[in-house]
CSV table of C-alpha atoms and ligand atoms in Angstrom, one decimal:
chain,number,residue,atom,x,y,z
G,19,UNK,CA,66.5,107.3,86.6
G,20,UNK,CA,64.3,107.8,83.3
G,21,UNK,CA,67.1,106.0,81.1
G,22,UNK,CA,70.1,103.3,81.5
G,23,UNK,CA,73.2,105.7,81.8
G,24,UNK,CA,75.7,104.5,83.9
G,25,UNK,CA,78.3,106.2,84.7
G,26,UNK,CA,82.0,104.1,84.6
G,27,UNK,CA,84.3,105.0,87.1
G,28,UNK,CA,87.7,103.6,87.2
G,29,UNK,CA,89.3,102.9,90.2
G,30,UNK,CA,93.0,101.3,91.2
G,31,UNK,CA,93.1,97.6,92.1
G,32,UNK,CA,95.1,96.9,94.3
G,33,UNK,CA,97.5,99.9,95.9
G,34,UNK,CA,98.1,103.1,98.0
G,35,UNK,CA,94.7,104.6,96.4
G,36,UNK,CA,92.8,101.8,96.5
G,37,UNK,CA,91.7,101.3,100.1
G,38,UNK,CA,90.3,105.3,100.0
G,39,UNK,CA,88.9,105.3,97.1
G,40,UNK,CA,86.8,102.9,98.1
G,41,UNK,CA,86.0,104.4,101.3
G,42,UNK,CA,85.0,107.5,99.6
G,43,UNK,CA,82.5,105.7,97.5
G,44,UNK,CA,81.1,103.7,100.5
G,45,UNK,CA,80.8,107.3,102.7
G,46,UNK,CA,78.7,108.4,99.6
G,47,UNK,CA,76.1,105.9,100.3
G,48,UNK,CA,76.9,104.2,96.7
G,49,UNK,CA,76.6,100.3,97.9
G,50,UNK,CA,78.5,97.5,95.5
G,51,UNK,CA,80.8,94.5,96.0
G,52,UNK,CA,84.5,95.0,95.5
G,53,UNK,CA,85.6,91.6,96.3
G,54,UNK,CA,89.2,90.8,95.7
G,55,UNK,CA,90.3,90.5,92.2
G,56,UNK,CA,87.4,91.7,90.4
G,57,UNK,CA,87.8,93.4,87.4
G,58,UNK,CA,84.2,94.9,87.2
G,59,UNK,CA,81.7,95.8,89.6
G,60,UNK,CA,78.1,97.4,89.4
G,61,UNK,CA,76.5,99.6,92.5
G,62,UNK,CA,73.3,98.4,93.2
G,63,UNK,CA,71.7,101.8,94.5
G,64,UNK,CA,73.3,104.4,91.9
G,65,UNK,CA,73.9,104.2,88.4
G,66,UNK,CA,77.5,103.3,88.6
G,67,UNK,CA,80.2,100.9,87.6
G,68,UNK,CA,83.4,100.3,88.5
G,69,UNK,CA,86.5,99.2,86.8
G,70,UNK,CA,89.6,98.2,88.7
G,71,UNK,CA,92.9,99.2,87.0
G,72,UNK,CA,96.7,100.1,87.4
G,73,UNK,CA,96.8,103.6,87.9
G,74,UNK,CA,99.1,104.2,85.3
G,75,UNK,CA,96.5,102.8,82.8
G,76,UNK,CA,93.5,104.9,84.3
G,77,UNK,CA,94.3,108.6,82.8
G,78,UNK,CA,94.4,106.9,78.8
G,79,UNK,CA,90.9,104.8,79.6
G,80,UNK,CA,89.4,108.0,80.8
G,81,UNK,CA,90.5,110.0,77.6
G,82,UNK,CA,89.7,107.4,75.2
G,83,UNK,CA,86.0,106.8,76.9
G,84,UNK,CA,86.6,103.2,78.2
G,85,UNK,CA,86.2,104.7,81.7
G,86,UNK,CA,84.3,107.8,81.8
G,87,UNK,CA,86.1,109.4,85.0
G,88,UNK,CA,88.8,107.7,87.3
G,89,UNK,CA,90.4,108.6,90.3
G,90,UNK,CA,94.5,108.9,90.3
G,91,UNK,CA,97.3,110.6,92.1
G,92,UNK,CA,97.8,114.4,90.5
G,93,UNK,CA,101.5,112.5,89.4
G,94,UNK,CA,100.0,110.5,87.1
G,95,UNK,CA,97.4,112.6,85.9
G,96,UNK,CA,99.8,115.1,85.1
G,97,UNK,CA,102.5,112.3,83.4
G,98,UNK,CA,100.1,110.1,81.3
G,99,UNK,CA,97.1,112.6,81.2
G,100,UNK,CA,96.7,113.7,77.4
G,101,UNK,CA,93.0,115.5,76.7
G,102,UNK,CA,91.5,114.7,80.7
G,103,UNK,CA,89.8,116.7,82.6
G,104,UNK,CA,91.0,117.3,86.2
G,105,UNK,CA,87.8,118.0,88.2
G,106,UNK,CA,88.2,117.8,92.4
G,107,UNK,CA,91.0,117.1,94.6
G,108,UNK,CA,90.1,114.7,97.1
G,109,UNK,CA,92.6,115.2,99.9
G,110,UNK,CA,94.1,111.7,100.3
G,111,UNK,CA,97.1,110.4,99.1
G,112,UNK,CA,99.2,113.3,99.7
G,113,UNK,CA,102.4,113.2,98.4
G,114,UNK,CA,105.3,115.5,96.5
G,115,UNK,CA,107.1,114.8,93.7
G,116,UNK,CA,111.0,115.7,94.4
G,117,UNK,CA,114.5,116.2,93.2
G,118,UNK,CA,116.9,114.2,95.8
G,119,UNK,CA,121.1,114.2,95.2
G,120,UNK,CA,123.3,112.3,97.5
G,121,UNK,CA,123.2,113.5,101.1
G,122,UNK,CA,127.3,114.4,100.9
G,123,UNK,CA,126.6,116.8,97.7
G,124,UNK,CA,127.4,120.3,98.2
G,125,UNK,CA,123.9,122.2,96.8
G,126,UNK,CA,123.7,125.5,95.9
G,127,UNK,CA,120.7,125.5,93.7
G,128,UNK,CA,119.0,124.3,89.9
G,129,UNK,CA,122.7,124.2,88.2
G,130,UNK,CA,123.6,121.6,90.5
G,131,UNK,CA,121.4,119.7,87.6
G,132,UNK,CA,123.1,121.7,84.7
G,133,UNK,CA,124.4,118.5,82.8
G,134,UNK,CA,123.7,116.0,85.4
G,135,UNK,CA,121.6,112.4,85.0
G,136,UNK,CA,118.5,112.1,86.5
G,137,UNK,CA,116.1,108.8,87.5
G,138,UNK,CA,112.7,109.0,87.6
G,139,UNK,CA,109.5,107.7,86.2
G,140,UNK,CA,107.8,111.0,85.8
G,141,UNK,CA,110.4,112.2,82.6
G,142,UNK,CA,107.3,114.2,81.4
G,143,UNK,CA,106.8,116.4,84.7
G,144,UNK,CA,110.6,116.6,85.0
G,145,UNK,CA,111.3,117.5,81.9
G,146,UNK,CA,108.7,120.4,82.0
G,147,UNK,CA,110.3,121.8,85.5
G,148,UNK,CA,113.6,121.5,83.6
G,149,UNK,CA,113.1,123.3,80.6
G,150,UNK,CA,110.7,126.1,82.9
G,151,UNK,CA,114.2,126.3,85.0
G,152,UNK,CA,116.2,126.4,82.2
G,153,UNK,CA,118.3,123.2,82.6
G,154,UNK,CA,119.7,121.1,80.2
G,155,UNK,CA,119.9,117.4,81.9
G,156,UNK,CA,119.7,113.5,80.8
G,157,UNK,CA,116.5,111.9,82.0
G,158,UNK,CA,117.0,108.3,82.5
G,159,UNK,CA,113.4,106.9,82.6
G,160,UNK,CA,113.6,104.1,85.0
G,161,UNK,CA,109.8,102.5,86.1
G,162,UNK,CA,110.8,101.3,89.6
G,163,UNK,CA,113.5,101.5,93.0
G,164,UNK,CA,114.4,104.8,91.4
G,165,UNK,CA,116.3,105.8,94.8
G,166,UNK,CA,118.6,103.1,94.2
G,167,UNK,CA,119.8,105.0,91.4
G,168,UNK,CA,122.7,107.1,92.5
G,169,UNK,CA,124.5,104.6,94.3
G,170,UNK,CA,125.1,102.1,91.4
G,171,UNK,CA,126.4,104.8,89.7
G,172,UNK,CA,123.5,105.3,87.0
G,173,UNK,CA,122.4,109.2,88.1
G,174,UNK,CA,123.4,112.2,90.0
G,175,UNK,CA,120.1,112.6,91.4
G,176,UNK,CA,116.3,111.3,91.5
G,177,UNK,CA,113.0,112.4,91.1
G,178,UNK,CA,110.9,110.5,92.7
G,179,UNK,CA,107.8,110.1,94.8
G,180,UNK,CA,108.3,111.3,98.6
G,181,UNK,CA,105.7,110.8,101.4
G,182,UNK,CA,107.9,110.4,104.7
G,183,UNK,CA,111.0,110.6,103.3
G,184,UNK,CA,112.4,107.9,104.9
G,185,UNK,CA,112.8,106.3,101.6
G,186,UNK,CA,115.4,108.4,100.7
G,187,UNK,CA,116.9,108.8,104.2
G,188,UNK,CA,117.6,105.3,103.7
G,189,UNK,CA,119.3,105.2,100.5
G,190,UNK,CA,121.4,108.1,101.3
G,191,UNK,CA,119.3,110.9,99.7
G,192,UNK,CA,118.5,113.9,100.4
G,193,UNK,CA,115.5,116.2,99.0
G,194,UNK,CA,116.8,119.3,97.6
G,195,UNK,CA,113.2,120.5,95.3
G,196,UNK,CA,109.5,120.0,95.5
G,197,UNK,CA,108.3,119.6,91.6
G,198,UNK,CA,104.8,118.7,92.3
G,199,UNK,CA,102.3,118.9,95.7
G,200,UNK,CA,99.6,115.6,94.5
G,201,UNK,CA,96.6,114.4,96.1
G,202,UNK,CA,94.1,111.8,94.9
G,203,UNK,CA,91.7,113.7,92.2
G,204,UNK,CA,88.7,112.8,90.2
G,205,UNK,CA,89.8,113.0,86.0
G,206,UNK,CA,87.2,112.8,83.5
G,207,UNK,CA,86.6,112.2,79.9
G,208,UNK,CA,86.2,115.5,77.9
G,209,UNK,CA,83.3,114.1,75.6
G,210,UNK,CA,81.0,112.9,78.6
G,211,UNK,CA,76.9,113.1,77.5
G,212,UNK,CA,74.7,115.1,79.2
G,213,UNK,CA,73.1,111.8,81.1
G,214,UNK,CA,77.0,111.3,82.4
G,215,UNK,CA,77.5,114.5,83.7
G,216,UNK,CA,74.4,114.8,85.7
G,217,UNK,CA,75.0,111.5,87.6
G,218,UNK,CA,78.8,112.8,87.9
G,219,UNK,CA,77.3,116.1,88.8
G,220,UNK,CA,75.2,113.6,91.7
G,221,UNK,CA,77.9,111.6,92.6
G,222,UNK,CA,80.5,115.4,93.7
G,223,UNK,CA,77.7,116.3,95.5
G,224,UNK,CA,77.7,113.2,97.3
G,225,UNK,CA,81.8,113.5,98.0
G,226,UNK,CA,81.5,117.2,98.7
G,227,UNK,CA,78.7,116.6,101.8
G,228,UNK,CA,80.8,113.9,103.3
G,229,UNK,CA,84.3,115.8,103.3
G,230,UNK,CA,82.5,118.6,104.6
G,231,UNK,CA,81.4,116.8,107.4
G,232,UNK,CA,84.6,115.3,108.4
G,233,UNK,CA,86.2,118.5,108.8
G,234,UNK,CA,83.6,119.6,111.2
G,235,UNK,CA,82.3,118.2,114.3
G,236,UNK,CA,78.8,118.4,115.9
G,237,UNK,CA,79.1,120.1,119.8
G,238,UNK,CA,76.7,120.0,122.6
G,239,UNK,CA,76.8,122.3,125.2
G,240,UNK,CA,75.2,123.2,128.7
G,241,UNK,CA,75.2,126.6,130.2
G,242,UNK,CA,74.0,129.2,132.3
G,243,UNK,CA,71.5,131.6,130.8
G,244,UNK,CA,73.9,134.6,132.0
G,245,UNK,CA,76.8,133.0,129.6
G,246,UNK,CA,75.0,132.3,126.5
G,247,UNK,CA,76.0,135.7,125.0
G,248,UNK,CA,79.2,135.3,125.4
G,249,UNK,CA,78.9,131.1,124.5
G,250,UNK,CA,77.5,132.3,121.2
G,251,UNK,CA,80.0,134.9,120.3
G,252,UNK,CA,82.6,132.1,120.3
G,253,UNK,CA,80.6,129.2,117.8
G,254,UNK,CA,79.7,129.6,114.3
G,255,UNK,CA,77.5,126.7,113.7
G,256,UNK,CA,76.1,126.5,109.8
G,257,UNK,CA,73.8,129.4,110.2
G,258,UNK,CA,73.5,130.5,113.9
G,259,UNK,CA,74.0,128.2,117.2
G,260,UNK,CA,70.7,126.0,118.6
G,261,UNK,CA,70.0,127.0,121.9
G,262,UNK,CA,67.3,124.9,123.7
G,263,UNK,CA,66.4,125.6,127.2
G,264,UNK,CA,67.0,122.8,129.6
G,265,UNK,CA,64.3,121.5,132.3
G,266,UNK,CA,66.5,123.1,134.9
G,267,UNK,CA,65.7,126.6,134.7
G,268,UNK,CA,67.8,129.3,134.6
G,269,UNK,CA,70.6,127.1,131.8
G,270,UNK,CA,70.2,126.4,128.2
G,271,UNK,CA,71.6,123.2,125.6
G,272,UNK,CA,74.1,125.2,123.0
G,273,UNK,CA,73.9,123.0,119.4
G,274,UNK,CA,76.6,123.9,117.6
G,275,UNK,CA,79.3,123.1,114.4
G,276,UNK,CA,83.2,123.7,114.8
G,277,UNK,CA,86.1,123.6,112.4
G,278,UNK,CA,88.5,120.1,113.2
G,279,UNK,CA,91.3,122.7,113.5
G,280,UNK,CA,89.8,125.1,115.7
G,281,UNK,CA,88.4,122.5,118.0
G,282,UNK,CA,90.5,122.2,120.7
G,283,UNK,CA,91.4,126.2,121.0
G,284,UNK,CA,86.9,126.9,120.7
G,285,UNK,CA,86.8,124.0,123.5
G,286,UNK,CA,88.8,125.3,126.4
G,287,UNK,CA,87.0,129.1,125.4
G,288,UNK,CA,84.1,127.3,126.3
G,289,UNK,CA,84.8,126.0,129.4
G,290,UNK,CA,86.3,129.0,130.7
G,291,UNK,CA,83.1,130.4,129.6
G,292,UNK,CA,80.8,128.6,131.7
G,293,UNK,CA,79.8,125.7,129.2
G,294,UNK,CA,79.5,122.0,130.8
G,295,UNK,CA,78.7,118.7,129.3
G,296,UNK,CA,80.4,119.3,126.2
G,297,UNK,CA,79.5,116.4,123.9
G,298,UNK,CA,81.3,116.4,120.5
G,299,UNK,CA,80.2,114.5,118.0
G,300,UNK,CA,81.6,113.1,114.1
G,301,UNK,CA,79.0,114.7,111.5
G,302,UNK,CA,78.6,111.7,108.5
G,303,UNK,CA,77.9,114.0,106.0
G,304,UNK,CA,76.7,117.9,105.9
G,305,UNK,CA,74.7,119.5,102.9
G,306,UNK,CA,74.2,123.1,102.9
S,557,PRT,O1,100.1,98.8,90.7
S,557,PRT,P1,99.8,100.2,90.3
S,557,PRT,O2,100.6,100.6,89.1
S,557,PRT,O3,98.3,100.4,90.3
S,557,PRT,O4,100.3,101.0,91.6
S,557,PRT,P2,101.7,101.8,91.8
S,557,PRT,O5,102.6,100.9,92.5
S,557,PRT,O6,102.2,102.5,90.6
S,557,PRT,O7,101.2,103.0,92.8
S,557,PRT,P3,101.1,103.1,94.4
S,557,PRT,O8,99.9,102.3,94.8
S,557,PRT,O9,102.4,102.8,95.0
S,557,PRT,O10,100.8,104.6,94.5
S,557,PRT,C1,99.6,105.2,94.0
S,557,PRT,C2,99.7,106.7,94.2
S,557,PRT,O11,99.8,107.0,95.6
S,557,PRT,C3,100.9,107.4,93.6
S,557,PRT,O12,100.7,107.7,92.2
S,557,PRT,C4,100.9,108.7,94.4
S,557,PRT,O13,100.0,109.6,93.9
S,557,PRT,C5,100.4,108.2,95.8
S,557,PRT,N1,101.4,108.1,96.9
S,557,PRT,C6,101.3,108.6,98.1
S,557,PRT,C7,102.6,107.5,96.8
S,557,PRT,C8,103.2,107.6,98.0
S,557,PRT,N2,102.4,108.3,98.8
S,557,PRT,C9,104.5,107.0,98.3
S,557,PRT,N3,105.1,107.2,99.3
S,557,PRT,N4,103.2,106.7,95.8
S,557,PRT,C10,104.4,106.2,96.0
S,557,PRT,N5,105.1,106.3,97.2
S,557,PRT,C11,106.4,105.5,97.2
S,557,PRT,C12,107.5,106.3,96.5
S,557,PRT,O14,107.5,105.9,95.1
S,557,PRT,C13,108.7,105.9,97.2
S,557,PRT,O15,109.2,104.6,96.7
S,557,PRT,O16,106.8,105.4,98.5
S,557,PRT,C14,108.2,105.7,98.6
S,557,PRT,C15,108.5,107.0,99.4
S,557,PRT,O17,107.8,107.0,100.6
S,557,PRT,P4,108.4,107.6,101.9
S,557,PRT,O18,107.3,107.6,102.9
S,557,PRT,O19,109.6,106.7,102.3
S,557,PRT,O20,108.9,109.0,101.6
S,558,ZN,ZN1,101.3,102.5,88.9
């Protein structure tokens, strides 16, 4: 780097985004301490700093410049976010963002919420489904244990954060609409200098290579010469298959990439293609 930029990312302390976010930045080759309760912390191979928040805080620092991007659930993006930028889903942290009534309620649709009471701590994404639905309901902005709600007699339903559901099995819920579908994302500042967004531009490129790679993994193959038409047909790779001949004559090594989805189903094509010694192998990071 010609200059001192750094680039401030804020990050959640201590929570369900925490342990990923992280990760993330480690798998990007961005090295750094993180001990526990730190507030701050510097990389010392990228022009990055860290700041470790509540997520609630982290879309207002990112808007008013304290941090100059932060990664936060899509929930709270969307509920505290004011004048942010949302700039890449990240794929963990998945979650929805629901209407639940008690499990003995007879539901027919939206006007079971005509007029009822509602929980939740998301009164700003709620109210925007409402009024898109055209319901008229009180929102009772509660901050936490928003499933106890119903049963002490404070709401007809909730709207709350579901992952498994089993929080709501438990309190006698059940989940009637989806509102929201949230991963983690990346938000940034609107006002970010051109210094900022080329080390943000670094750092995506960074994140992009290493999710890539782990929805891909790196095969190995042998086969007979006669089969490798057909062997071929069958794998992608990034550009074409490697095919390397093998000492043994007459049989070739098959180098190839493969969709984690498609793996299993490509695998067994193989085999009853001729391949053997299928080695499969977890790709760090790809850049195309
Ligand atoms: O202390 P701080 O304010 O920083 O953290 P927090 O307690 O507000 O947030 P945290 O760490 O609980 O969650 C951070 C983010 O993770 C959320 O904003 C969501 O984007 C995402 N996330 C993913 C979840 C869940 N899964 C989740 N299951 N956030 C909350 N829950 C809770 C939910 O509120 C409910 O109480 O888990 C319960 C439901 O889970 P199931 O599996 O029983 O359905
Ligand atoms: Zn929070």
């Amino acid at each position: 780097m010609t200059n001192n930029t750094i680039l401030r990312l804020a990050i959640q302390r201590k929570g369900r985004l925490s342990e990923d976010s992280l990760s993330l930045i480690k798998e990007s080759g961005i090295k750094f301490s993180s001990g526990t309760g730190k507030l701050k912390s510097t990389a010392q191979n990228f022009p990055i700093e860290f700041l470790f928040l509540r997520d609630d805080d982290i879309p207002d620092y990112v808007a008013d410049g304290v941090a100059d991007i932060g990664i936060v659930g899509e929930n709270v993006a969307l509920e505290k976010g004011k004048n942010i930028d949302h700039l890449k889903k990240l794929g963990f942290s998945k979650c929805r963002l629901s209407l639940a009534i008690p499990k003995e309620a007879n539901y027919k649709g939206f006007e079971y919420f005509q007029h009822a009471s509602i929980a939740t701590s998301y009164p700003k994404i709620l109210q925007d489904f409402l009024t898109r639905n055209n319901i008229v309901a009180n929102i009772h902005e509660i901050s936490g244990s928003v499933e106890i709600a119903p049963s002490i007699g404070l709401a007809n339903g909730v709207c709350d954060i579901v992952s498994s559901g089993s929080t709501l099995l438990s309190n006698g819920l059940k989940e009637v609409e989806t509102i929201l579908k949230s991963e983690a994302i990346i938000i940034g500042n609107q006002q970010m200098s051109d210094e900022k967004k080329s080390i943000l531009d670094k750092l995506i490129f960074r994140i992009e290579s290493v999710q890539r790679g782990k929805n891909k993994k790196y095969i190995l193959l042998n086969a007979p010469n006669e089969n490798l038409d057909s062997i071929i047909k069958l794998l992608p790779g990034m550009r074409s298959p490697t095919v390397v001949p093998l000492a043994d004559k007459g049989w070739s090594s098959i180098h190839s990439v493969v969709n984690e989805d498609d793996f299993w189903d490509v695998i067994e094509k193989l085999r009853n293609a001729g391949a053997e010694g299928i080695l499969v192998v977890p790709i760090e990071k790809m850049i195309l």
